[in-house]
CSV table of C-alpha atoms and ligand atoms in Angstrom, one decimal:
chain,number,residue,atom,x,y,z
A,1,MET,CA,-14.0,-10.7,2.2
A,2,LYS,CA,-14.0,-6.9,1.7
A,3,TYR,CA,-10.4,-5.3,1.0
A,4,ILE,CA,-9.3,-1.9,1.9
A,5,ASP,CA,-6.4,0.4,0.0
A,6,SER,CA,-5.9,3.1,2.9
A,7,HIS,CA,-3.5,4.7,0.8
A,8,CYS,CA,-3.1,4.8,-3.4
A,9,HIS,CA,-2.4,8.0,-5.6
A,10,ILE,CA,-4.7,7.4,-8.6
A,11,ASN,CA,-4.7,10.9,-8.7
A,12,ASP,CA,-1.0,10.4,-10.1
A,13,GLU,CA,-0.6,10.6,-14.0
A,14,HIS,CA,0.5,7.2,-14.2
A,15,LEU,CA,-3.2,5.9,-13.0
A,16,LEU,CA,-5.3,9.1,-13.5
A,17,MET,CA,-5.8,8.7,-17.2
A,18,ASP,CA,-7.3,5.0,-16.7
A,19,SER,CA,-8.7,5.9,-13.3
A,20,GLU,CA,-12.3,4.7,-14.1
A,21,ALA,CA,-10.9,1.2,-14.8
A,22,VAL,CA,-8.3,1.2,-12.1
A,23,ILE,CA,-11.2,1.6,-9.8
A,24,ASN,CA,-13.7,-0.8,-11.1
A,25,SER,CA,-10.8,-3.4,-11.2
A,26,ALA,CA,-10.2,-2.9,-7.9
A,27,LYS,CA,-13.9,-3.2,-7.0
A,28,GLU,CA,-14.0,-6.9,-8.9
A,29,VAL,CA,-11.3,-8.2,-6.5
A,30,GLY,CA,-13.1,-7.2,-3.5
A,31,VAL,CA,-11.4,-3.5,-2.7
A,32,THR,CA,-14.9,-2.3,-1.2
A,33,SER,CA,-13.2,1.4,-0.2
A,34,LEU,CA,-9.9,3.3,-0.9
A,35,ILE,CA,-8.5,6.4,-0.1
A,36,VAL,CA,-6.9,8.8,-2.7
A,37,ILE,CA,-3.8,10.8,-1.2
A,38,GLY,CA,-2.9,14.1,-2.0
A,39,TRP,CA,0.5,15.6,-2.0
A,40,ASP,CA,0.3,19.4,-3.0
A,41,LEU,CA,-3.0,21.4,-3.5
A,42,ASP,CA,-3.3,20.3,-7.2
A,43,SER,CA,-3.0,16.4,-6.5
A,44,SER,CA,-5.4,17.3,-3.2
A,45,ILE,CA,-7.9,19.1,-5.7
A,46,LYS,CA,-8.1,16.0,-8.1
A,47,ALA,CA,-7.8,13.3,-5.2
A,48,VAL,CA,-11.6,14.9,-4.4
A,49,GLU,CA,-12.7,15.1,-7.9
A,50,LEU,CA,-12.3,11.1,-7.9
A,51,ALA,CA,-13.6,10.8,-4.7
A,52,ASN,CA,-16.8,12.8,-5.8
A,53,ALA,CA,-16.9,10.8,-9.1
A,54,HIS,CA,-16.9,7.3,-7.4
A,55,GLN,CA,-18.6,5.6,-4.8
A,56,GLY,CA,-16.4,3.9,-1.9
A,57,VAL,CA,-13.5,6.2,-3.1
A,58,TYR,CA,-12.3,9.0,-0.3
A,59,ALA,CA,-9.8,11.9,-0.3
A,60,ALA,CA,-7.0,12.6,2.0
A,61,ILE,CA,-5.2,16.1,1.5
A,62,GLY,CA,-2.3,18.2,2.4
A,63,PHE,CA,1.3,19.0,1.4
A,64,HIS,CA,4.0,16.0,1.5
A,65,PRO,CA,7.4,16.7,2.7
A,66,GLU,CA,8.8,16.1,-0.7
A,67,ASN,CA,6.6,18.6,-2.4
A,68,LEU,CA,7.1,22.0,-0.3
A,69,ASP,CA,7.9,24.1,-3.0
A,70,GLU,CA,4.4,25.7,-3.6
A,71,VAL,CA,3.3,25.4,0.0
A,72,SER,CA,2.3,28.6,1.5
A,73,GLU,CA,-0.2,29.9,4.6
A,74,GLU,CA,-2.5,30.9,1.8
A,75,ALA,CA,-2.3,27.3,-0.2
A,76,ILE,CA,-2.7,25.4,3.6
A,77,LEU,CA,-6.4,28.0,4.1
A,78,LYS,CA,-7.3,26.7,0.7
A,79,ILE,CA,-6.8,22.8,2.0
A,80,GLU,CA,-8.9,24.0,4.9
A,81,GLU,CA,-11.5,25.5,2.8
A,82,LEU,CA,-11.4,22.0,0.8
A,83,ALA,CA,-12.0,19.8,3.8
A,84,LYS,CA,-14.7,21.8,5.4
A,85,THR,CA,-16.8,21.6,2.1
A,86,GLU,CA,-16.1,18.3,0.2
A,87,LYS,CA,-17.7,15.7,2.6
A,88,LYS,CA,-15.6,12.9,1.3
A,89,VAL,CA,-12.2,14.1,2.3
A,90,VAL,CA,-12.1,11.6,5.2
A,91,ALA,CA,-8.0,12.6,6.7
A,92,ILE,CA,-5.1,15.3,6.1
A,93,GLY,CA,-2.1,13.9,4.2
A,94,GLU,CA,-0.1,12.7,3.4
A,95,ILE,CA,2.0,14.9,5.4
A,96,GLY,CA,5.5,14.3,7.5
A,97,LEU,CA,8.7,13.9,7.3
A,98,ASP,CA,11.8,12.7,4.5
A,99,TYR,CA,15.2,12.9,5.2
A,100,HIS,CA,16.0,10.2,2.7
A,101,TRP,CA,16.0,12.6,0.4
A,102,PHE,CA,16.7,15.7,2.1
A,103,LYS,CA,19.7,16.2,3.8
A,104,GLU,CA,19.8,20.4,4.4
A,105,GLU,CA,19.1,21.1,7.8
A,106,SER,CA,17.2,24.0,6.5
A,107,HIS,CA,15.0,21.8,4.3
A,108,ARG,CA,14.3,19.1,7.2
A,109,ASN,CA,13.1,22.5,9.4
A,110,LYS,CA,10.6,23.3,6.6
A,111,GLN,CA,9.7,20.3,6.8
A,112,LYS,CA,8.8,20.3,10.5
A,113,GLU,CA,7.3,23.5,10.3
A,114,TRP,CA,4.6,22.4,7.8
A,115,PHE,CA,4.2,18.9,9.3
A,116,ILE,CA,3.3,20.7,12.8
A,117,ARG,CA,1.0,23.3,10.8
A,118,GLN,CA,-0.8,20.5,9.2
A,119,ILE,CA,-1.4,18.4,12.3
A,120,ASN,CA,-2.6,21.6,14.0
A,121,LEU,CA,-5.3,22.1,10.9
A,122,ALA,CA,-6.3,18.3,11.3
A,123,ASN,CA,-6.8,18.5,14.8
A,124,LYS,CA,-8.8,22.0,14.2
A,125,LEU,CA,-11.1,19.9,11.5
A,126,SER,CA,-11.1,16.5,13.7
A,127,LEU,CA,-10.2,14.7,10.9
A,128,PRO,CA,-6.9,11.9,11.5
A,129,VAL,CA,-3.7,12.3,9.5
A,130,SER,CA,-1.7,10.1,7.0
A,131,ILE,CA,2.0,10.2,7.5
A,132,HIS,CA,4.8,9.8,5.5
A,133,ALA,CA,8.0,9.1,7.5
A,134,ARG,CA,11.3,8.1,5.6
A,135,ASP,CA,14.4,8.2,7.8
A,136,ALA,CA,12.8,10.2,10.0
A,137,SER,CA,11.3,8.4,13.0
A,138,ASN,CA,12.8,10.1,16.0
A,139,ASP,CA,11.9,13.6,14.8
A,140,THR,CA,8.7,12.1,13.6
A,141,TYR,CA,8.1,11.1,17.0
A,142,GLU,CA,9.1,13.8,18.9
A,143,ILE,CA,6.9,16.0,17.1
A,144,LEU,CA,3.9,13.5,17.4
A,145,LYS,CA,4.6,13.3,21.0
A,146,ALA,CA,4.8,17.4,21.2
A,147,HIS,CA,2.0,18.1,19.1
A,148,PRO,CA,-0.7,14.6,19.7
A,149,VAL,CA,-2.9,14.4,16.7
A,150,LYS,CA,-6.6,14.2,18.1
A,151,LYS,CA,-8.2,12.1,15.8
A,152,GLY,CA,-5.2,9.5,15.1
A,153,ALA,CA,-2.7,8.9,12.6
A,154,VAL,CA,-1.2,6.4,10.2
A,155,LEU,CA,2.4,5.8,9.8
A,156,HIS,CA,1.8,5.2,6.2
A,157,CYS,CA,4.1,2.4,4.5
A,158,TYR,CA,5.9,1.7,7.9
A,159,SER,CA,9.3,1.5,7.5
A,160,GLY,CA,10.9,1.6,11.0
A,161,SER,CA,12.2,-1.0,13.4
A,162,VAL,CA,10.0,-3.0,15.4
A,163,GLU,CA,11.4,-1.1,18.4
A,164,MET,CA,10.1,2.6,17.1
A,165,MET,CA,7.1,0.9,16.1
A,166,LYS,CA,6.5,0.1,19.7
A,167,ARG,CA,6.9,3.7,21.1
A,168,PHE,CA,4.7,4.8,18.0
A,169,ASP,CA,2.1,2.6,19.1
A,170,GLY,CA,2.2,4.4,22.7
A,171,LEU,CA,1.2,7.5,20.8
A,172,ASP,CA,-1.4,4.7,19.4
A,173,LEU,CA,-1.0,4.9,15.6
A,174,TYR,CA,-2.1,2.6,13.0
A,175,PHE,CA,0.7,1.4,10.6
A,176,GLY,CA,0.0,0.7,6.9
A,177,PHE,CA,2.1,-1.9,5.1
A,178,ASP,CA,2.4,-2.3,1.5
A,179,GLY,CA,4.4,-3.9,-1.7
A,180,PRO,CA,7.7,-4.0,0.5
A,181,ILE,CA,6.4,-6.7,2.9
A,182,THR,CA,6.4,-9.2,0.3
A,183,PHE,CA,9.9,-8.3,-1.2
A,184,LYS,CA,12.4,-11.3,-0.3
A,185,ASN,CA,15.1,-9.0,0.4
A,186,ALA,CA,12.8,-6.9,3.1
A,187,VAL,CA,13.0,-8.3,6.9
A,188,GLU,CA,12.2,-5.3,9.4
A,189,PRO,CA,9.1,-4.4,7.1
A,190,LYS,CA,8.2,-8.2,7.5
A,191,GLU,CA,8.7,-8.2,11.1
A,192,CYS,CA,6.9,-5.4,12.0
A,193,VAL,CA,3.9,-7.1,10.3
A,194,LYS,CA,4.3,-10.3,12.8
A,195,ALA,CA,4.9,-7.5,15.5
A,196,CYS,CA,1.9,-5.4,14.7
A,197,ARG,CA,-1.1,-5.5,17.3
A,198,LEU,CA,-3.8,-6.4,14.9
A,199,GLU,CA,-6.1,-3.8,15.8
A,200,ARG,CA,-3.7,-1.3,14.4
A,201,LEU,CA,-2.7,-2.9,11.2
A,202,LEU,CA,-3.5,-1.2,7.8
A,203,SER,CA,-3.8,-2.5,4.2
A,204,GLU,CA,-2.3,0.2,0.8
A,205,THR,CA,-1.0,-0.1,-2.0
A,206,ASP,CA,1.0,3.2,-2.3
A,207,SER,CA,0.4,3.1,-6.2
A,208,PRO,CA,1.4,3.4,-8.6
A,209,TYR,CA,4.7,2.9,-6.7
A,210,LEU,CA,5.8,-0.3,-4.4
A,211,ALA,CA,3.9,-3.0,-6.7
A,212,PRO,CA,4.1,-6.5,-4.2
A,213,THR,CA,5.4,-9.3,-6.0
A,214,PRO,CA,5.0,-10.6,-8.7
A,215,PHE,CA,4.2,-7.5,-10.2
A,216,ARG,CA,7.7,-5.7,-8.6
A,217,GLY,CA,8.8,-2.8,-10.9
A,218,LYS,CA,5.4,-2.6,-12.6
A,219,THR,CA,2.9,0.1,-12.2
A,220,ASN,CA,1.1,-0.5,-9.0
A,221,LYS,CA,-2.6,-0.7,-8.6
A,222,PRO,CA,-5.0,-1.1,-6.0
A,223,GLU,CA,-6.3,-4.4,-7.4
A,224,TYR,CA,-3.0,-6.0,-5.7
A,225,ILE,CA,-4.3,-5.4,-2.3
A,226,PRO,CA,-5.2,-9.3,-1.9
A,227,HIS,CA,-1.7,-9.8,-2.7
A,228,ILE,CA,-0.4,-7.7,0.6
A,229,VAL,CA,-3.2,-9.3,2.8
A,230,LYS,CA,-2.4,-12.6,1.7
A,231,GLN,CA,1.0,-11.9,2.7
A,232,MET,CA,0.6,-10.0,6.2
A,233,ALA,CA,-1.7,-13.4,7.0
A,234,GLU,CA,1.1,-15.6,6.2
A,235,LEU,CA,3.1,-13.5,8.3
A,236,ARG,CA,1.3,-13.6,11.2
A,237,GLY,CA,-0.1,-17.4,10.7
A,238,GLN,CA,-3.5,-15.9,10.8
A,239,GLY,CA,-6.6,-16.0,8.5
A,240,GLU,CA,-6.9,-14.0,5.4
A,241,GLU,CA,-10.6,-13.6,6.2
A,242,GLU,CA,-9.5,-12.3,9.9
A,243,VAL,CA,-7.0,-10.3,8.6
A,244,ALA,CA,-9.0,-8.4,6.1
A,245,LYS,CA,-12.2,-8.5,8.7
A,246,ALA,CA,-9.0,-6.7,11.3
A,247,ILE,CA,-8.2,-4.1,8.3
A,248,ALA,CA,-11.9,-3.0,8.0
A,249,GLU,CA,-12.8,-2.3,11.5
A,250,ASN,CA,-9.5,-0.2,11.6
A,251,TYR,CA,-10.3,1.9,8.4
A,252,GLU,CA,-13.6,2.3,9.9
A,253,ARG,CA,-12.1,3.3,13.3
A,254,LEU,CA,-9.7,5.5,12.4
A,255,PHE,CA,-11.2,7.3,9.6
A,256,SER,CA,-15.0,7.1,10.0
A,257,VAL,CA,-15.5,5.8,7.0
A,258,GLU,CA,-17.6,2.3,6.1
A,259,PRO,CA,-15.3,-0.1,4.4
B,1,NI,NI1,2.1,7.8,-0.9
């Protein structure tokens, strides 16, 4: 079985020192392809470096809505340059809206501005997008409706409602699920995994965050992906192999990367 981690942060300080071992352990359990996701310029550069150093590792680059302190037009042009010159950059991300941590209107407006700016960048470069949307489903939907992504997008760590998922599905998006679908008290993410179209499902860890049960609270790693896929299969009443195969196909279709 081929496993995919479509969203991880091996470029995070908790994993970067051991990146070699982290990637090798993931490969040992069958994770054949993974995308290291940036959240600002430095972490995006690190993501590219990791991708270039390892077969089966790719990079997504961009500014996360929680990390806009150093964003500027100049920084975005550096992201553009990186995407143009580095072959292993397969997406712009993670970008989006976070209203959980940011309540002020001014910051939310700033988030919207740079979200749109980076959607435009992805469209210019013909790249898909990895989206972070937390407590911001409606505005995310409105922005994507007004600024369609040309090469597709995934709503990573999807945490909205089933109803909202159906609206996003109308925009032809993909949905990434991770650790929370294994948590006992997480009702909605489980319902979303059940309701998601098989051809729009993606597996991810978001490591080092959100480790799945039975590792909850510990440092998450891409090698835990089989626990996510197993849970997806159980929730959907499908075979693990069928689910893993569909995820690999979805991954290839969205990111133009061989699983
Ligand atoms: Ni992330």
